[in-house]
Amino acid sequence: MSVLAVLDPAVALAHAVVATVAHLVPTALAIVLFTVAVRLALHPLARAAARGEKARARLAPKVAALQRKHKDRPERLREALAEMYRKEQVSPFAGCLPLLVQVPFFSVMYRLFTTPNDLLDHTLFGVPLGLHVTGAHGVGQWAVFGVLFAGLAAVGFVNFRRARRTAAAATAAATAQPAPQPGAGLLPYLSFGSVLFAALVPAAAVLYLLTAGVWSAAERAWLYRDGTPVPAAALLA
């Protein structure tokens, strides 16, 4: 029995919603619309996270000053930072909230698209939604998968460039930079993780990943249009 079986009630509900919409539009479009509807419902959390990140950017000079003042006393530094965030009513973890909330939804959609069901019998331009890229045959099916993977790669590249800019801005702004975190230089490359993951899941899941990725990229471009660096957690959402 799969650990994800605990999600079966939520999976059944998601299946019912997508199947209902699929009576009105093609199933592939129903998946896109359902994904957009859920991400739209989560948008207030993304807005709250953006407000928190902008507040942290405003407090960056104070953080640097505290780091200089307590550079030899890490315990006192943590206490001073916690006190400052409390007074300013800013959470240092707000940027992670949308990502954490999306994990259950991602798990439900993963379960829905990797468990045999009637939705996967439908097609996207001739490609069964339950088909993996390794099972594609013919120019038509390869072309559809090629477009999906190209879209994921494009979204990954946008996130990669933004992550590199964020890392560069953080390095330039830090006046009391602690020792670099191990693996920090590899973080931007995680933006391409969805492309690799897409090779392991059927076309329906690839379509979900692309829809969610495009939504996230557009949402970040809008919320951080003032130039505030996007937190790393948000770039992975």
Coordinates of N, CA, C and O in Angstrom, one line a residue, residues 63-231:
V63 N 19.5 44.3 9.7 CA 20.1 42.9 9.9 C 21.6 42.9 9.8 O 22.3 42.3 10.7
A64 N 22.1 43.6 8.8 CA 23.6 43.7 8.6 C 24.2 44.4 9.9 O 25.3 43.9 10.3
A65 N 23.6 45.4 10.4 CA 24.1 46.1 11.6 C 24.2 45.1 12.8 O 25.2 45.1 13.5
L66 N 23.1 44.4 12.9 CA 23.1 43.4 14.1 C 24.2 42.3 13.9 O 24.8 41.9 14.8
Q67 N 24.3 41.9 12.6 CA 25.4 40.9 12.3 C 26.8 41.4 12.7 O 27.6 40.7 13.2
R68 N 27.0 42.7 12.4 CA 28.3 43.2 12.7 C 28.5 43.4 14.3 O 29.5 43.1 14.8
K69 N 27.4 43.8 14.9 CA 27.4 44.0 16.3 C 27.6 42.7 17.1 O 28.3 42.7 18.1
H70 N 27.0 41.6 16.7 CA 27.0 40.4 17.4 C 27.7 39.3 16.7 O 27.4 38.1 16.8
K71 N 28.7 39.6 15.8 CA 29.3 38.6 15.0 C 30.0 37.5 15.8 O 30.2 36.4 15.3
D72 N 30.4 37.8 17.0 CA 31.1 36.8 17.8 C 30.2 36.2 18.8 O 30.6 35.4 19.6
R73 N 28.9 36.5 18.8 CA 27.9 36.0 19.7 C 26.7 35.5 19.0 O 25.7 36.2 18.9
P74 N 26.7 34.3 18.4 CA 25.6 33.9 17.5 C 24.3 33.8 18.3 O 23.2 34.0 17.7
E75 N 24.4 33.4 19.6 CA 23.1 33.2 20.3 C 22.5 34.6 20.5 O 21.2 34.8 20.4
R76 N 23.3 35.6 20.8 CA 22.7 36.9 21.0 C 22.2 37.5 19.7 O 21.2 38.2 19.7
L77 N 22.9 37.2 18.6 CA 22.4 37.6 17.3 C 21.1 37.0 17.0 O 20.2 37.8 16.5
R78 N 20.9 35.8 17.2 CA 19.5 35.2 17.0 C 18.5 35.8 17.8 O 17.4 36.1 17.3
E79 N 18.8 36.1 19.1 CA 17.8 36.8 19.9 C 17.5 38.2 19.4 O 16.3 38.6 19.4
A80 N 18.5 38.9 19.0 CA 18.3 40.3 18.5 C 17.5 40.3 17.2 O 16.6 41.1 17.0
L81 N 17.8 39.3 16.3 CA 17.0 39.2 15.1 C 15.6 38.9 15.4 O 14.6 39.5 14.8
A82 N 15.3 37.9 16.3 CA 14.0 37.5 16.6 C 13.2 38.7 17.2 O 12.0 38.9 16.9
E83 N 13.9 39.5 18.0 CA 13.2 40.7 18.7 C 12.9 41.7 17.6 O 11.8 42.3 17.6
M84 N 13.8 41.9 16.7 CA 13.6 42.9 15.6 C 12.4 42.5 14.7 O 11.5 43.3 14.4
Y85 N 12.4 41.2 14.3 CA 11.3 40.8 13.5 C 9.9 40.8 14.2 O 8.9 41.1 13.6
R86 N 10.0 40.6 15.6 CA 8.7 40.6 16.3 C 8.2 42.1 16.4 O 7.0 42.3 16.2
K87 N 9.1 43.0 16.6 CA 8.7 44.4 16.7 C 8.2 44.9 15.3 O 7.2 45.7 15.3
E88 N 8.8 44.5 14.3 CA 8.4 44.9 12.9 C 7.2 44.1 12.4 O 6.7 44.4 11.3
Q89 N 6.8 43.1 13.2 CA 5.7 42.2 12.7 C 6.0 41.6 11.4 O 5.1 41.5 10.5
V90 N 7.2 41.1 11.2 CA 7.6 40.4 10.0 C 8.1 39.0 10.3 O 8.9 38.8 11.2
S91 N 7.6 38.0 9.5 CA 8.1 36.7 9.7 C 9.2 36.3 8.8 O 9.1 36.6 7.6
P92 N 10.3 35.8 9.3 CA 11.4 35.5 8.4 C 11.1 34.2 7.6 O 11.9 33.9 6.7
F93 N 10.0 33.6 7.8 CA 9.7 32.3 7.1 C 8.5 32.5 6.2 O 8.0 31.5 5.6
A94 N 7.9 33.7 6.0 CA 6.7 33.9 5.3 C 6.9 33.4 3.8 O 5.9 32.9 3.2
G95 N 8.1 33.6 3.3 CA 8.3 33.2 1.9 C 8.1 31.7 1.6 O 7.9 31.3 0.5
C96 N 8.3 30.9 2.7 CA 8.1 29.4 2.6 C 6.7 29.0 2.6 O 6.4 27.8 2.2
L97 N 5.8 29.8 3.1 CA 4.4 29.4 3.3 C 3.7 28.9 2.0 O 3.1 27.8 2.0
P98 N 3.7 29.7 0.9 CA 3.1 29.1 -0.3 C 3.6 27.8 -0.7 O 2.9 26.9 -1.2
L99 N 4.9 27.6 -0.6 CA 5.5 26.3 -1.0 C 5.0 25.2 -0.2 O 4.7 24.1 -0.7
L100 N 4.9 25.4 1.2 CA 4.5 24.4 2.1 C 3.0 24.0 1.8 O 2.6 22.9 1.9
V101 N 2.2 25.1 1.5 CA 0.8 24.8 1.3 C 0.6 24.1 -0.1 O -0.4 23.3 -0.2
Q102 N 1.5 24.3 -1.0 CA 1.3 23.7 -2.3 C 1.7 22.2 -2.3 O 1.3 21.4 -3.2
V103 N 2.5 21.8 -1.3 CA 2.9 20.4 -1.2 C 1.8 19.4 -1.2 O 1.8 18.4 -2.0
P104 N 0.8 19.6 -0.3 CA -0.4 18.6 -0.4 C -1.1 18.6 -1.7 O -1.4 17.6 -2.2
F105 N -1.3 19.8 -2.3 CA -1.9 19.9 -3.6 C -1.1 19.1 -4.7 O -1.6 18.4 -5.5
F106 N 0.2 19.3 -4.7 CA 1.1 18.7 -5.6 C 1.0 17.1 -5.4 O 0.9 16.4 -6.4
S107 N 0.9 16.7 -4.2 CA 0.9 15.3 -3.9 C -0.4 14.7 -4.4 O -0.5 13.6 -4.9
V108 N -1.5 15.4 -4.2 CA -2.8 14.9 -4.7 C -2.8 14.8 -6.2 O -3.3 13.8 -6.8
M109 N -2.3 15.8 -6.9 CA -2.3 15.8 -8.3 C -1.3 14.7 -8.8 O -1.6 14.0 -9.8
Y110 N -0.2 14.5 -8.1 CA 0.7 13.4 -8.5 C 0.0 12.1 -8.4 O 0.1 11.2 -9.3
R111 N -0.7 11.9 -7.3 CA -1.5 10.6 -7.1 C -2.5 10.4 -8.1 O -2.7 9.3 -8.7
L112 N -3.2 11.5 -8.5 CA -4.3 11.5 -9.5 C -3.8 11.0 -10.8 O -4.4 10.3 -11.6
F113 N -2.6 11.6 -11.2 CA -2.1 11.3 -12.5 C -1.2 10.1 -12.7 O -0.7 9.8 -13.8
T114 N -0.8 9.5 -11.5 CA 0.0 8.3 -11.6 C -0.8 7.0 -11.2 O -0.2 5.9 -11.2
T115 N -2.0 7.2 -10.9 CA -2.9 6.1 -10.5 C -3.9 5.9 -11.7 O -4.5 6.8 -12.1
P116 N -4.0 4.7 -12.3 CA -4.9 4.5 -13.4 C -6.3 4.9 -13.2 O -6.9 4.6 -12.1
N117 N -6.8 5.8 -14.0 CA -8.2 6.2 -13.9 C -8.7 6.7 -15.3 O -7.9 6.8 -16.2
D118 N -10.0 6.9 -15.4 CA -10.6 7.2 -16.7 C -10.1 8.5 -17.3 O -10.1 8.7 -18.5
L119 N -9.6 9.4 -16.5 CA -9.1 10.7 -17.0 C -7.9 10.5 -17.9 O -7.7 11.2 -18.9
L120 N -7.1 9.5 -17.6 CA -5.8 9.3 -18.3 C -6.1 8.6 -19.7 O -5.1 8.5 -20.5
D121 N -7.3 8.2 -19.9 CA -7.6 7.6 -21.2 C -7.9 8.6 -22.3 O -7.9 8.3 -23.5
H122 N -8.1 9.9 -21.9 CA -8.3 10.9 -22.8 C -7.0 11.4 -23.4 O -5.9 11.0 -22.9
T123 N -7.0 12.2 -24.4 CA -5.8 12.6 -25.1 C -5.6 14.1 -25.2 O -6.5 14.9 -25.0
L124 N -4.3 14.4 -25.5 CA -3.9 15.8 -25.7 C -3.3 15.8 -27.1 O -2.2 15.3 -27.3
F125 N -4.0 16.3 -28.1 CA -3.5 16.3 -29.5 C -3.0 14.9 -29.9 O -1.9 14.8 -30.5
G126 N -3.8 13.9 -29.5 CA -3.4 12.5 -29.9 C -2.5 11.8 -29.0 O -2.3 10.6 -29.2
V127 N -2.1 12.4 -27.9 CA -1.2 11.8 -26.9 C -2.1 11.4 -25.7 O -2.7 12.3 -25.1
P128 N -2.2 10.1 -25.4 CA -3.0 9.7 -24.2 C -2.4 10.4 -22.9 O -1.2 10.5 -22.8
L129 N -3.3 10.9 -22.1 CA -2.8 11.6 -20.9 C -2.1 10.7 -19.9 O -1.4 11.2 -19.0
G130 N -2.2 9.4 -20.1 CA -1.5 8.5 -19.2 C -0.2 8.0 -19.8 O 0.4 7.1 -19.2
L131 N 0.2 8.5 -20.9 CA 1.4 8.1 -21.6 C 2.6 8.8 -21.1 O 2.6 10.0 -20.9
H132 N 3.7 8.0 -20.9 CA 5.0 8.6 -20.5 C 5.8 9.0 -21.8 O 5.5 8.4 -22.8
V133 N 6.7 9.9 -21.7 CA 7.5 10.3 -22.8 C 8.3 9.1 -23.4 O 8.5 9.0 -24.6
T134 N 8.7 8.2 -22.5 CA 9.4 7.0 -23.0 C 8.6 6.1 -23.8 O 9.1 5.3 -24.6
G135 N 7.3 6.2 -23.8 CA 6.4 5.4 -24.6 C 5.9 6.1 -25.8 O 5.1 5.5 -26.5
A136 N 6.3 7.3 -26.1 CA 5.8 8.0 -27.2 C 6.4 7.4 -28.5 O 7.5 6.8 -28.6
H137 N 5.5 7.5 -29.5 CA 5.9 6.9 -30.8 C 5.3 7.8 -31.9 O 4.2 8.3 -31.7
G138 N 5.9 8.0 -33.0 CA 5.4 8.8 -34.1 C 5.7 10.2 -33.9 O 5.9 10.7 -32.8
V139 N 5.8 10.9 -35.0 CA 6.1 12.3 -35.0 C 5.2 13.2 -34.2 O 5.6 14.1 -33.5
G140 N 3.9 12.9 -34.3 CA 2.9 13.7 -33.6 C 3.0 13.6 -32.1 O 3.0 14.7 -31.5
Q141 N 3.2 12.4 -31.6 CA 3.3 12.3 -30.1 C 4.6 12.9 -29.6 O 4.7 13.6 -28.6
W142 N 5.7 12.7 -30.4 CA 7.0 13.3 -30.0 C 6.9 14.9 -30.1 O 7.5 15.6 -29.2
A143 N 6.1 15.4 -31.0 CA 6.0 16.8 -31.1 C 5.3 17.4 -29.9 O 5.7 18.5 -29.4
V144 N 4.2 16.7 -29.5 CA 3.5 17.2 -28.3 C 4.3 17.2 -27.1 O 4.4 18.2 -26.3
F145 N 5.0 16.1 -26.8 CA 5.9 16.0 -25.7 C 7.0 17.1 -25.8 O 7.5 17.7 -24.8
G146 N 7.5 17.3 -27.1 CA 8.5 18.3 -27.3 C 8.1 19.7 -26.9 O 8.8 20.4 -26.2
V147 N 6.8 20.0 -27.2 CA 6.3 21.3 -26.9 C 6.2 21.5 -25.3 O 6.5 22.5 -24.7
L148 N 5.7 20.4 -24.7 CA 5.5 20.4 -23.2 C 6.9 20.6 -22.5 O 7.0 21.4 -21.6
F149 N 7.8 19.8 -23.0 CA 9.2 19.9 -22.3 C 9.8 21.2 -22.6 O 10.6 21.8 -21.8
A150 N 9.6 21.7 -23.8 CA 10.2 23.0 -24.2 C 9.6 24.1 -23.3 O 10.3 25.1 -22.8
G151 N 8.3 24.0 -23.0 CA 7.7 25.0 -22.1 C 8.2 24.9 -20.7 O 8.5 26.0 -20.1
L152 N 8.4 23.7 -20.2 CA 9.0 23.5 -18.9 C 10.4 24.1 -18.9 O 10.8 24.7 -17.9
A153 N 11.2 23.8 -19.9 CA 12.6 24.4 -20.0 C 12.6 25.9 -20.0 O 13.4 26.5 -19.4
A154 N 11.6 26.5 -20.7 CA 11.6 27.9 -20.8 C 11.2 28.5 -19.4 O 11.9 29.5 -19.0
V155 N 10.3 27.9 -18.7 CA 9.9 28.4 -17.4 C 11.1 28.2 -16.5 O 11.5 29.1 -15.6
G156 N 11.8 27.1 -16.6 CA 13.0 26.8 -15.7 C 14.1 27.9 -16.0 O 14.8 28.3 -15.1
F157 N 14.3 28.2 -17.3 CA 15.3 29.2 -17.6 C 15.0 30.6 -17.0 O 15.8 31.3 -16.5
V158 N 13.7 31.0 -17.0 CA 13.2 32.2 -16.4 C 13.5 32.2 -14.9 O 14.1 33.2 -14.4
N159 N 13.2 31.1 -14.3 CA 13.4 31.0 -12.8 C 14.9 31.0 -12.5 O 15.4 31.5 -11.5
F160 N 15.7 30.3 -13.4 CA 17.2 30.3 -13.3 C 17.8 31.6 -13.3 O 18.6 32.0 -12.4
R161 N 17.4 32.4 -14.3 CA 17.9 33.8 -14.4 C 17.5 34.6 -13.2 O 18.3 35.4 -12.6
R162 N 16.3 34.5 -12.7 CA 15.9 35.3 -11.6 C 16.6 34.8 -10.3 O 17.0 35.7 -9.5
A163 N 16.8 33.5 -10.2 CA 17.6 33.0 -9.0 C 19.0 33.5 -9.0 O 19.6 33.9 -8.0
R164 N 19.6 33.6 -10.2 CA 21.0 34.1 -10.3 C 21.0 35.6 -9.9 O 22.0 36.0 -9.2
R165 N 20.1 36.3 -10.4 CA 20.0 37.8 -10.0 C 19.8 37.9 -8.5 O 20.4 38.8 -7.9
T166 N 18.9 37.1 -8.0 CA 18.7 37.2 -6.5 C 19.9 36.9 -5.7 O 20.3 37.6 -4.8
A167 N 20.7 35.8 -6.1 CA 21.9 35.5 -5.4 C 22.9 36.6 -5.6 O 23.6 36.9 -4.6
A168 N 23.0 37.2 -6.7 CA 24.0 38.2 -7.0 C 23.7 39.5 -6.1 O 24.6 40.1 -5.5
A169 N 22.4 39.8 -6.0 CA 22.0 40.9 -5.2 C 22.2 40.7 -3.8 O 22.7 41.6 -3.0
A170 N 22.0 39.5 -3.3 CA 22.2 39.2 -1.9 C 23.7 39.3 -1.6 O 24.1 39.8 -0.5
T171 N 24.5 38.8 -2.5 CA 26.0 38.9 -2.2 C 26.5 40.3 -2.2 O 27.3 40.7 -1.4
A172 N 26.0 41.1 -3.1 CA 26.4 42.5 -3.2 C 25.9 43.3 -2.0 O 26.6 44.2 -1.6
A173 N 24.7 43.0 -1.5 CA 24.2 43.8 -0.4 C 24.7 43.4 1.0 O 24.6 44.2 1.9
A174 N 25.2 42.2 1.1 CA 25.7 41.7 2.4 C 26.9 42.4 2.8 O 28.0 42.4 2.2
T175 N 26.9 43.1 4.0 CA 28.1 43.8 4.5 C 28.7 43.0 5.6 O 29.8 43.2 6.1
A176 N 28.0 42.0 6.1 CA 28.5 41.1 7.2 C 28.1 39.7 6.8 O 27.5 39.0 7.6
Q177 N 28.5 39.3 5.7 CA 28.1 38.0 5.1 C 28.7 36.8 5.9 O 29.9 36.7 6.1
P178 N 27.9 35.9 6.4 CA 28.4 34.7 7.1 C 29.0 33.8 6.1 O 29.0 34.0 4.9
A179 N 29.6 32.7 6.5 CA 30.2 31.7 5.6 C 29.2 31.2 4.6 O 28.0 31.0 5.0
P180 N 29.5 31.1 3.3 CA 28.5 30.7 2.3 C 28.0 29.3 2.7 O 28.7 28.4 3.2
Q181 N 26.7 29.2 2.4 CA 26.0 27.9 2.7 C 26.4 26.8 1.7 O 26.5 27.1 0.5
P182 N 26.7 25.6 2.2 CA 27.1 24.6 1.2 C 26.0 24.4 0.1 O 24.9 24.2 0.4
G183 N 26.5 24.3 -1.1 CA 25.5 24.0 -2.2 C 24.7 25.2 -2.6 O 23.9 25.1 -3.5
A184 N 25.0 26.4 -2.1 CA 24.2 27.6 -2.4 C 24.3 27.9 -3.9 O 23.4 28.4 -4.5
G185 N 25.5 27.7 -4.5 CA 25.7 28.0 -5.9 C 24.9 27.1 -6.8 O 24.7 27.4 -8.0
L186 N 24.5 25.9 -6.3 CA 23.7 25.0 -7.1 C 22.2 25.3 -7.1 O 21.4 24.7 -7.9
L187 N 21.8 26.1 -6.1 CA 20.3 26.4 -5.9 C 19.6 26.9 -7.2 O 18.5 26.4 -7.5
P188 N 20.2 27.8 -8.0 CA 19.5 28.2 -9.2 C 19.2 27.1 -10.2 O 18.2 27.1 -10.9
Y189 N 20.1 26.1 -10.2 CA 19.9 25.0 -11.2 C 18.7 24.1 -10.8 O 18.3 23.3 -11.7
L190 N 18.2 24.2 -9.6 CA 17.0 23.5 -9.2 C 15.8 23.9 -10.0 O 14.8 23.3 -10.0
S191 N 15.9 25.1 -10.6 CA 14.8 25.6 -11.4 C 14.5 24.7 -12.6 O 13.4 24.7 -13.1
F192 N 15.4 23.9 -13.0 CA 15.2 22.9 -14.0 C 14.7 21.5 -13.5 O 14.6 20.6 -14.3
G193 N 14.5 21.4 -12.3 CA 14.1 20.2 -11.7 C 12.8 19.6 -12.3 O 12.6 18.4 -12.4
S194 N 11.9 20.5 -12.6 CA 10.6 20.1 -13.2 C 10.8 19.4 -14.5 O 10.0 18.5 -14.8
V195 N 11.8 19.8 -15.3 CA 12.0 19.1 -16.6 C 12.5 17.7 -16.4 O 12.0 16.8 -17.1
L196 N 13.3 17.5 -15.4 CA 13.8 16.1 -15.1 C 12.6 15.3 -14.5 O 12.5 14.1 -14.9
F197 N 11.9 15.9 -13.6 CA 10.8 15.1 -13.0 C 9.7 14.8 -14.1 O 9.1 13.7 -14.0
A198 N 9.5 15.6 -15.1 CA 8.5 15.4 -16.1 C 8.8 14.1 -16.9 O 7.9 13.5 -17.4
A199 N 10.1 13.7 -16.9 CA 10.4 12.5 -17.6 C 9.9 11.3 -16.9 O 9.9 10.2 -17.5
L200 N 9.5 11.4 -15.7 CA 9.1 10.2 -14.9 C 7.6 10.1 -14.7 O 7.1 9.1 -14.2
V201 N 6.8 11.1 -15.2 CA 5.4 11.1 -15.0 C 4.7 11.1 -16.4 O 5.2 11.5 -17.4
P202 N 3.4 10.8 -16.4 CA 2.6 10.8 -17.6 C 2.3 12.2 -18.1 O 2.5 13.2 -17.4
A203 N 1.8 12.2 -19.3 CA 1.5 13.5 -20.0 C 0.6 14.4 -19.1 O 0.8 15.7 -19.1
A204 N -0.4 13.9 -18.4 CA -1.3 14.7 -17.6 C -0.5 15.4 -16.5 O -0.8 16.6 -16.3
A205 N 0.4 14.8 -15.9 CA 1.2 15.4 -14.9 C 2.2 16.4 -15.5 O 2.4 17.5 -14.9
V206 N 2.7 16.2 -16.7 CA 3.6 17.2 -17.3 C 2.8 18.4 -17.6 O 3.3 19.5 -17.4
L207 N 1.5 18.2 -18.1 CA 0.7 19.4 -18.4 C 0.4 20.2 -17.1 O 0.4 21.4 -17.1
Y208 N 0.2 19.5 -16.0 CA 0.0 20.2 -14.7 C 1.2 20.9 -14.3 O 1.2 22.1 -13.9
L209 N 2.4 20.3 -14.4 CA 3.7 21.0 -14.1 C 3.9 22.2 -14.9 O 4.3 23.3 -14.4
L210 N 3.6 22.2 -16.2 CA 3.7 23.3 -17.1 C 2.8 24.4 -16.7 O 3.1 25.6 -16.6
T211 N 1.5 24.1 -16.4 CA 0.5 25.1 -16.0 C 0.9 25.8 -14.7 O 0.9 27.0 -14.6
A212 N 1.3 25.0 -13.7 CA 1.7 25.5 -12.4 C 2.9 26.4 -12.6 O 3.0 27.4 -11.9
G213 N 3.9 25.9 -13.4 CA 5.1 26.7 -13.6 C 4.9 28.0 -14.2 O 5.4 29.0 -13.8
V214 N 4.0 28.1 -15.3 CA 3.7 29.3 -15.9 C 3.0 30.3 -15.0 O 3.3 31.5 -14.9
W215 N 2.1 29.7 -14.2 CA 1.3 30.6 -13.3 C 2.3 31.2 -12.3 O 2.3 32.4 -12.0
S216 N 3.2 30.3 -11.7 CA 4.1 30.8 -10.7 C 5.1 31.9 -11.2 O 5.3 32.9 -10.6
A217 N 5.6 31.7 -12.4 CA 6.5 32.7 -13.0 C 5.8 34.0 -13.3 O 6.3 35.1 -13.0
A218 N 4.5 33.9 -13.8 CA 3.8 35.2 -14.0 C 3.4 35.8 -12.7 O 3.5 37.1 -12.6
E219 N 3.1 35.0 -11.7 CA 2.7 35.6 -10.4 C 3.9 36.3 -9.7 O 3.7 37.4 -9.2
R220 N 5.1 35.7 -9.8 CA 6.3 36.3 -9.2 C 6.6 37.6 -10.0 O 7.0 38.6 -9.4
A221 N 6.5 37.6 -11.3 CA 6.8 38.8 -12.1 C 5.9 39.9 -11.7 O 6.3 41.1 -11.6
W222 N 4.6 39.6 -11.4 CA 3.7 40.7 -11.0 C 4.0 41.1 -9.5 O 4.0 42.3 -9.2
L223 N 4.1 40.2 -8.6 CA 4.3 40.5 -7.2 C 5.6 41.2 -6.9 O 5.7 42.0 -6.0
Y224 N 6.6 40.9 -7.7 CA 7.9 41.5 -7.4 C 8.4 42.4 -8.5 O 9.6 42.6 -8.8
R225 N 7.4 43.1 -9.1 CA 7.7 44.0 -10.3 C 8.4 45.2 -9.8 O 9.0 45.9 -10.7
D226 N 8.5 45.5 -8.5 CA 9.2 46.6 -8.0 C 10.7 46.4 -7.9 O 11.5 47.2 -7.5
G227 N 11.2 45.2 -8.2 CA 12.6 44.8 -8.2 C 13.1 44.2 -6.9 O 14.2 43.8 -6.8
T228 N 12.2 43.9 -6.0 CA 12.5 43.2 -4.7 C 13.0 41.8 -5.1 O 12.3 41.1 -5.9
P229 N 14.1 41.4 -4.6 CA 14.6 40.0 -4.9 C 13.6 39.0 -4.5 O 13.0 39.1 -3.4
V230 N 13.4 38.0 -5.3 CA 12.5 36.9 -5.0 C 13.2 35.9 -4.1 O 14.3 35.5 -4.4
P231 N 12.6 35.5 -3.0 CA 13.2 34.5 -2.1 C 13.4 33.2 -2.8 O 12.6 32.8 -3.7

